[in-house]
Each structure stands twice: as structure tokens, then as C-alpha cells.
């Protein structure tokens, strides 16, 4: 894992956009995430598309997860969210923006079909990840099998509370989701996890310096050959080896 600690959330968004831009230029298959953390990176990529001609026309995209039972047209469905926040503002073909079908009659079959679609597309080249305060990635809540595939999960009450800010009330947040599994996510060739703010400090500490354990699903990044974590100072505030990560970043020839 490479841990990159930057002063502010805006710095995190800029560096993440630089990395994503390199993949977009190659027409890579992009793994997208919803949530508030990636929005600043998406905004910067939209700016680069509009002002600098960065094109996504050759890319396909796969979303991490979707609420079960929420109509695609609902403004909080991730189908609608990713379009509103990112893909409607760039030149990616909308038919190439995929998400799990949370409205399917047969949710387990929809999960299997989604994994199959990712494979058919040649796999995800770079997967963007946020992290929940409970250490989830995608919607893999604590206790998720480290090899899990796309499947139905029940949200943790903490996640329901965290996400209720997007709905009129906590009762409106769906309890079930269809999410790429930790095994599915781990098949992406490059994992890029972003975290900003003090609220993520415990989860980042458990991910980076805790044991590999299903209780902190993001710790599965410890097994991945190419995982990059970009965090701001607040999210890094509980890392014991923060000075070493800074030193390593400063001296990494790849960033020269
Ligand atoms: P957030 O969500 O970016 O809105 O904090 C992250 C997540 O739950 O994965």
C-alpha cells in the first residue's frame, strides 16, 4: 500500500484527478464510487474535460453499489447520483456507465450478472473507493467475507445514520444494498482509496495499521499489489507511522 498524506481535501482531489486522468487517457475501464468524498475529484475531472479537452469517450465505467428497491429515477439512487455528479458532464457513452441492478426481481442473480459484466469488459483498471466510518468499502459492512462477490448486504445502522443526510429522514434510507464484494473489488488492477476529515481517522488507522480482518473490510487493501490511499491530514491524524509514509512519498521515484 502507498499512503499519501496531503494537507487538505482539495489537495486529495487534485492528486486523485491526476491519477484518474492518466487512466482516462488510456481509455481504461474506471471503477466509480458515490458518496461525498469523490465529488471534488469528479468536479476537477469535469473541469479538465470542459477546459482542457480531457476525454472519457474510450472508457467504460462500473459503479460499486446500489440501494435495493430504490427506483433508478430516485435522485438518491446511485444510478442517478453518478450521472448527476459526474458522467452526464463528460463525454463517456451513457450506455457504458454500469451499476448493479437494485430493482431486479432476483437480486442474487443480478449480483452474479454484474460480476460477469465486469469480467466481460476485461476487468476494472482503476477502482475509486471511499471509506465508511465503520471501515466499509462499497457497502461491505464489518463482517464481510474478504473474498465476497457482488451480493445483497444489510446496511449497518451507523451507515444508515451516516447516509440519512441525503434523504428526508433515516426511515427513508433503504436497509438493503447490492454491492460489489471485497473479492470483486480486489480484482481491479489498481485500488485508489480517498478519505478526508477527522471522522475517517479511526477507519483509516484500522485499514492501514490494524490487522487484516473482516471487521474492517477496507483492510483487504493490505492484500492488494497496487493500492494507493490518499488522505488529508485530518483523516491521517491517528496513523502511528504517518512520518514514515510522508518520508516514503517524498522519496518515491514514481512521483518525481
Ligand atoms: P462519504 O462515504 O464519502 O460520503 O463519506 C464514503 C462511503 O460510505 O464509502
PDB file of N, CA and C in Angstrom, residues 139-187:
ATOM      1  N   UNK A 139     -20.378  -1.274  -0.150  1.00  0.00           N
ATOM      2  CA  UNK A 139     -21.237  -1.385   1.041  1.00  0.00           C
ATOM      3  C   UNK A 139     -20.918  -2.690   1.767  1.00  0.00           C
ATOM      4  N   UNK A 140     -19.648  -3.061   1.766  1.00  0.00           N
ATOM      5  CA  UNK A 140     -19.225  -4.250   2.506  1.00  0.00           C
ATOM      6  C   UNK A 140     -19.029  -3.853   3.958  1.00  0.00           C
ATOM      7  N   UNK A 141     -20.033  -4.163   4.745  1.00  0.00           N
ATOM      8  CA  UNK A 141     -20.031  -3.757   6.147  1.00  0.00           C
ATOM      9  C   UNK A 141     -19.149  -4.709   6.970  1.00  0.00           C
ATOM     10  N   UNK A 142     -18.819  -4.333   8.214  1.00  0.00           N
ATOM     11  CA  UNK A 142     -17.983  -5.206   9.046  1.00  0.00           C
ATOM     12  C   UNK A 142     -18.519  -6.647   9.065  1.00  0.00           C
ATOM     13  N   UNK A 143     -17.623  -7.581   8.918  1.00  0.00           N
ATOM     14  CA  UNK A 143     -18.006  -8.996   8.862  1.00  0.00           C
ATOM     15  C   UNK A 143     -18.093  -9.536   7.449  1.00  0.00           C
ATOM     16  N   UNK A 144     -17.912  -8.655   6.456  1.00  0.00           N
ATOM     17  CA  UNK A 144     -17.965  -9.108   5.053  1.00  0.00           C
ATOM     18  C   UNK A 144     -16.791 -10.038   4.759  1.00  0.00           C
ATOM     19  N   UNK A 145     -17.090 -11.132   4.060  1.00  0.00           N
ATOM     20  CA  UNK A 145     -16.016 -12.059   3.691  1.00  0.00           C
ATOM     21  C   UNK A 145     -15.024 -11.342   2.778  1.00  0.00           C
ATOM     22  N   UNK A 146     -13.748 -11.575   3.022  1.00  0.00           N
ATOM     23  CA  UNK A 146     -12.715 -10.879   2.258  1.00  0.00           C
ATOM     24  C   UNK A 146     -12.681 -11.323   0.799  1.00  0.00           C
ATOM     25  N   UNK A 147     -13.343 -12.464   0.501  1.00  0.00           N
ATOM     26  CA  UNK A 147     -13.386 -12.964  -0.881  1.00  0.00           C
ATOM     27  C   UNK A 147     -14.770 -12.779  -1.507  1.00  0.00           C
ATOM     28  N   UNK A 148     -15.641 -12.008  -0.871  1.00  0.00           N
ATOM     29  CA  UNK A 148     -17.049 -11.942  -1.297  1.00  0.00           C
ATOM     30  C   UNK A 148     -17.213 -11.381  -2.715  1.00  0.00           C
ATOM     31  N   UNK A 149     -18.326 -11.805  -3.343  1.00  0.00           N
ATOM     32  CA  UNK A 149     -18.676 -11.334  -4.684  1.00  0.00           C
ATOM     33  C   UNK A 149     -19.848 -10.354  -4.581  1.00  0.00           C
ATOM     34  N   UNK A 150     -20.263  -9.819  -5.700  1.00  0.00           N
ATOM     35  CA  UNK A 150     -21.392  -8.875  -5.697  1.00  0.00           C
ATOM     36  C   UNK A 150     -22.650  -9.570  -5.172  1.00  0.00           C
ATOM     37  N   UNK A 151     -23.233  -8.983  -4.134  1.00  0.00           N
ATOM     38  CA  UNK A 151     -24.339  -9.652  -3.449  1.00  0.00           C
ATOM     39  C   UNK A 151     -25.127  -8.655  -2.605  1.00  0.00           C
ATOM     40  N   UNK A 152     -26.248  -9.154  -2.063  1.00  0.00           N
ATOM     41  CA  UNK A 152     -27.070  -8.331  -1.178  1.00  0.00           C
ATOM     42  C   UNK A 152     -26.398  -8.182   0.184  1.00  0.00           C
ATOM     43  N   UNK A 153     -26.387  -6.989   0.704  1.00  0.00           N
ATOM     44  CA  UNK A 153     -25.922  -6.768   2.079  1.00  0.00           C
ATOM     45  C   UNK A 153     -26.964  -5.941   2.836  1.00  0.00           C
ATOM     46  N   UNK A 154     -26.961  -6.105   4.147  1.00  0.00           N
ATOM     47  CA  UNK A 154     -27.806  -5.289   5.020  1.00  0.00           C
ATOM     48  C   UNK A 154     -26.927  -4.173   5.581  1.00  0.00           C
ATOM     49  N   UNK A 155     -27.399  -2.943   5.462  1.00  0.00           N
ATOM     50  CA  UNK A 155     -26.582  -1.819   5.950  1.00  0.00           C
ATOM     51  C   UNK A 155     -26.469  -1.834   7.472  1.00  0.00           C
ATOM     52  N   UNK A 156     -25.336  -1.380   7.950  1.00  0.00           N
ATOM     53  CA  UNK A 156     -25.114  -1.179   9.382  1.00  0.00           C
ATOM     54  C   UNK A 156     -25.938   0.055   9.808  1.00  0.00           C
ATOM     55  N   UNK A 157     -26.532   0.024  10.987  1.00  0.00           N
ATOM     56  CA  UNK A 157     -27.283   1.209  11.442  1.00  0.00           C
ATOM     57  C   UNK A 157     -26.448   2.497  11.389  1.00  0.00           C
ATOM     58  N   UNK A 158     -25.129   2.370  11.619  1.00  0.00           N
ATOM     59  CA  UNK A 158     -24.252   3.547  11.530  1.00  0.00           C
ATOM     60  C   UNK A 158     -24.243   4.113  10.104  1.00  0.00           C
ATOM     61  N   UNK A 159     -24.210   3.224   9.115  1.00  0.00           N
ATOM     62  CA  UNK A 159     -24.207   3.677   7.714  1.00  0.00           C
ATOM     63  C   UNK A 159     -25.539   4.327   7.363  1.00  0.00           C
ATOM     64  N   UNK A 160     -26.630   3.733   7.869  1.00  0.00           N
ATOM     65  CA  UNK A 160     -27.949   4.320   7.623  1.00  0.00           C
ATOM     66  C   UNK A 160     -27.984   5.743   8.192  1.00  0.00           C
ATOM     67  N   UNK A 161     -27.437   5.875   9.396  1.00  0.00           N
ATOM     68  CA  UNK A 161     -27.399   7.213  10.011  1.00  0.00           C
ATOM     69  C   UNK A 161     -26.494   8.155   9.200  1.00  0.00           C
ATOM     70  N   UNK A 162     -25.308   7.650   8.805  1.00  0.00           N
ATOM     71  CA  UNK A 162     -24.378   8.486   8.023  1.00  0.00           C
ATOM     72  C   UNK A 162     -25.035   8.959   6.728  1.00  0.00           C
ATOM     73  N   UNK A 163     -25.791   8.069   6.071  1.00  0.00           N
ATOM     74  CA  UNK A 163     -26.354   8.395   4.755  1.00  0.00           C
ATOM     75  C   UNK A 163     -27.702   9.091   4.830  1.00  0.00           C
ATOM     76  N   UNK A 164     -28.274   9.169   6.024  1.00  0.00           N
ATOM     77  CA  UNK A 164     -29.604   9.774   6.133  1.00  0.00           C
ATOM     78  C   UNK A 164     -29.568  11.265   5.775  1.00  0.00           C
ATOM     79  N   UNK A 165     -28.349  11.863   5.782  1.00  0.00           N
ATOM     80  CA  UNK A 165     -28.263  13.281   5.413  1.00  0.00           C
ATOM     81  C   UNK A 165     -28.689  13.515   3.956  1.00  0.00           C
ATOM     82  N   UNK A 166     -28.646  12.456   3.145  1.00  0.00           N
ATOM     83  CA  UNK A 166     -29.044  12.602   1.741  1.00  0.00           C
ATOM     84  C   UNK A 166     -30.554  12.387   1.539  1.00  0.00           C
ATOM     85  N   UNK A 167     -31.229  11.905   2.559  1.00  0.00           N
ATOM     86  CA  UNK A 167     -32.663  11.611   2.465  1.00  0.00           C
ATOM     87  C   UNK A 167     -33.409  12.554   3.407  1.00  0.00           C
ATOM     88  N   UNK A 168     -34.749  12.556   3.294  1.00  0.00           N
ATOM     89  CA  UNK A 168     -35.529  13.431   4.173  1.00  0.00           C
ATOM     90  C   UNK A 168     -35.500  12.939   5.615  1.00  0.00           C
ATOM     91  N   UNK A 169     -35.373  11.611   5.801  1.00  0.00           N
ATOM     92  CA  UNK A 169     -35.329  11.061   7.163  1.00  0.00           C
ATOM     93  C   UNK A 169     -34.600   9.718   7.134  1.00  0.00           C
ATOM     94  N   UNK A 170     -34.071   9.248   8.294  1.00  0.00           N
ATOM     95  CA  UNK A 170     -33.365   7.964   8.323  1.00  0.00           C
ATOM     96  C   UNK A 170     -34.259   6.803   7.877  1.00  0.00           C
ATOM     97  N   UNK A 171     -35.582   6.930   8.105  1.00  0.00           N
ATOM     98  CA  UNK A 171     -36.523   5.849   7.725  1.00  0.00           C
ATOM     99  C   UNK A 171     -36.555   5.647   6.213  1.00  0.00           C
ATOM    100  N   UNK A 172     -36.182   6.668   5.470  1.00  0.00           N
ATOM    101  CA  UNK A 172     -36.239   6.557   4.001  1.00  0.00           C
ATOM    102  C   UNK A 172     -35.020   5.853   3.413  1.00  0.00           C
ATOM    103  N   UNK A 173     -33.949   5.717   4.204  1.00  0.00           N
ATOM    104  CA  UNK A 173     -32.734   5.076   3.679  1.00  0.00           C
ATOM    105  C   UNK A 173     -33.015   3.586   3.526  1.00  0.00           C
ATOM    106  N   UNK A 174     -32.823   3.025   2.324  1.00  0.00           N
ATOM    107  CA  UNK A 174     -33.045   1.584   2.179  1.00  0.00           C
ATOM    108  C   UNK A 174     -32.138   0.805   3.133  1.00  0.00           C
ATOM    109  N   UNK A 175     -32.608  -0.328   3.595  1.00  0.00           N
ATOM    110  CA  UNK A 175     -31.829  -1.140   4.538  1.00  0.00           C
ATOM    111  C   UNK A 175     -30.910  -2.101   3.791  1.00  0.00           C
ATOM    112  N   UNK A 176     -31.312  -2.436   2.565  1.00  0.00           N
ATOM    113  CA  UNK A 176     -30.527  -3.408   1.790  1.00  0.00           C
ATOM    114  C   UNK A 176     -29.872  -2.756   0.567  1.00  0.00           C
ATOM    115  N   UNK A 177     -28.745  -3.336   0.200  1.00  0.00           N
ATOM    116  CA  UNK A 177     -27.983  -2.838  -0.954  1.00  0.00           C
ATOM    117  C   UNK A 177     -27.454  -4.017  -1.751  1.00  0.00           C
ATOM    118  N   UNK A 178     -27.089  -3.728  -2.990  1.00  0.00           N
ATOM    119  CA  UNK A 178     -26.398  -4.714  -3.829  1.00  0.00           C
ATOM    120  C   UNK A 178     -25.017  -4.120  -4.077  1.00  0.00           C
ATOM    121  N   UNK A 179     -23.996  -4.785  -3.571  1.00  0.00           N
ATOM    122  CA  UNK A 179     -22.643  -4.209  -3.627  1.00  0.00           C
ATOM    123  C   UNK A 179     -21.625  -5.184  -4.195  1.00  0.00           C
ATOM    124  N   UNK A 180     -20.690  -4.641  -4.951  1.00  0.00           N
ATOM    125  CA  UNK A 180     -19.531  -5.467  -5.310  1.00  0.00           C
ATOM    126  C   UNK A 180     -18.931  -6.009  -4.014  1.00  0.00           C
ATOM    127  N   UNK A 181     -18.510  -7.261  -4.054  1.00  0.00           N
ATOM    128  CA  UNK A 181     -17.879  -7.860  -2.885  1.00  0.00           C
ATOM    129  C   UNK A 181     -16.420  -7.448  -2.764  1.00  0.00           C
ATOM    130  N   UNK A 182     -15.826  -7.815  -1.634  1.00  0.00           N
ATOM    131  CA  UNK A 182     -14.410  -7.472  -1.433  1.00  0.00           C
ATOM    132  C   UNK A 182     -13.526  -8.235  -2.414  1.00  0.00           C
ATOM    133  N   UNK A 183     -13.948  -9.446  -2.768  1.00  0.00           N
ATOM    134  CA  UNK A 183     -13.208 -10.212  -3.783  1.00  0.00           C
ATOM    135  C   UNK A 183     -13.326  -9.560  -5.143  1.00  0.00           C
ATOM    136  N   UNK A 184     -14.536  -9.096  -5.473  1.00  0.00           N
ATOM    137  CA  UNK A 184     -14.756  -8.407  -6.758  1.00  0.00           C
ATOM    138  C   UNK A 184     -13.886  -7.152  -6.829  1.00  0.00           C
ATOM    139  N   UNK A 185     -13.971  -6.336  -5.792  1.00  0.00           N
ATOM    140  CA  UNK A 185     -13.214  -5.071  -5.760  1.00  0.00           C
ATOM    141  C   UNK A 185     -11.710  -5.355  -5.891  1.00  0.00           C
ATOM    142  N   UNK A 186     -11.260  -6.408  -5.205  1.00  0.00           N
ATOM    143  CA  UNK A 186      -9.823  -6.713  -5.187  1.00  0.00           C
ATOM    144  C   UNK A 186      -9.287  -7.132  -6.554  1.00  0.00           C
ATOM    145  N   UNK A 187     -10.191  -7.505  -7.475  1.00  0.00           N
ATOM    146  CA  UNK A 187      -9.733  -7.886  -8.815  1.00  0.00           C
ATOM    147  C   UNK A 187      -9.392  -6.679  -9.690  1.00  0.00           C
TER     148      UNK A 187
END
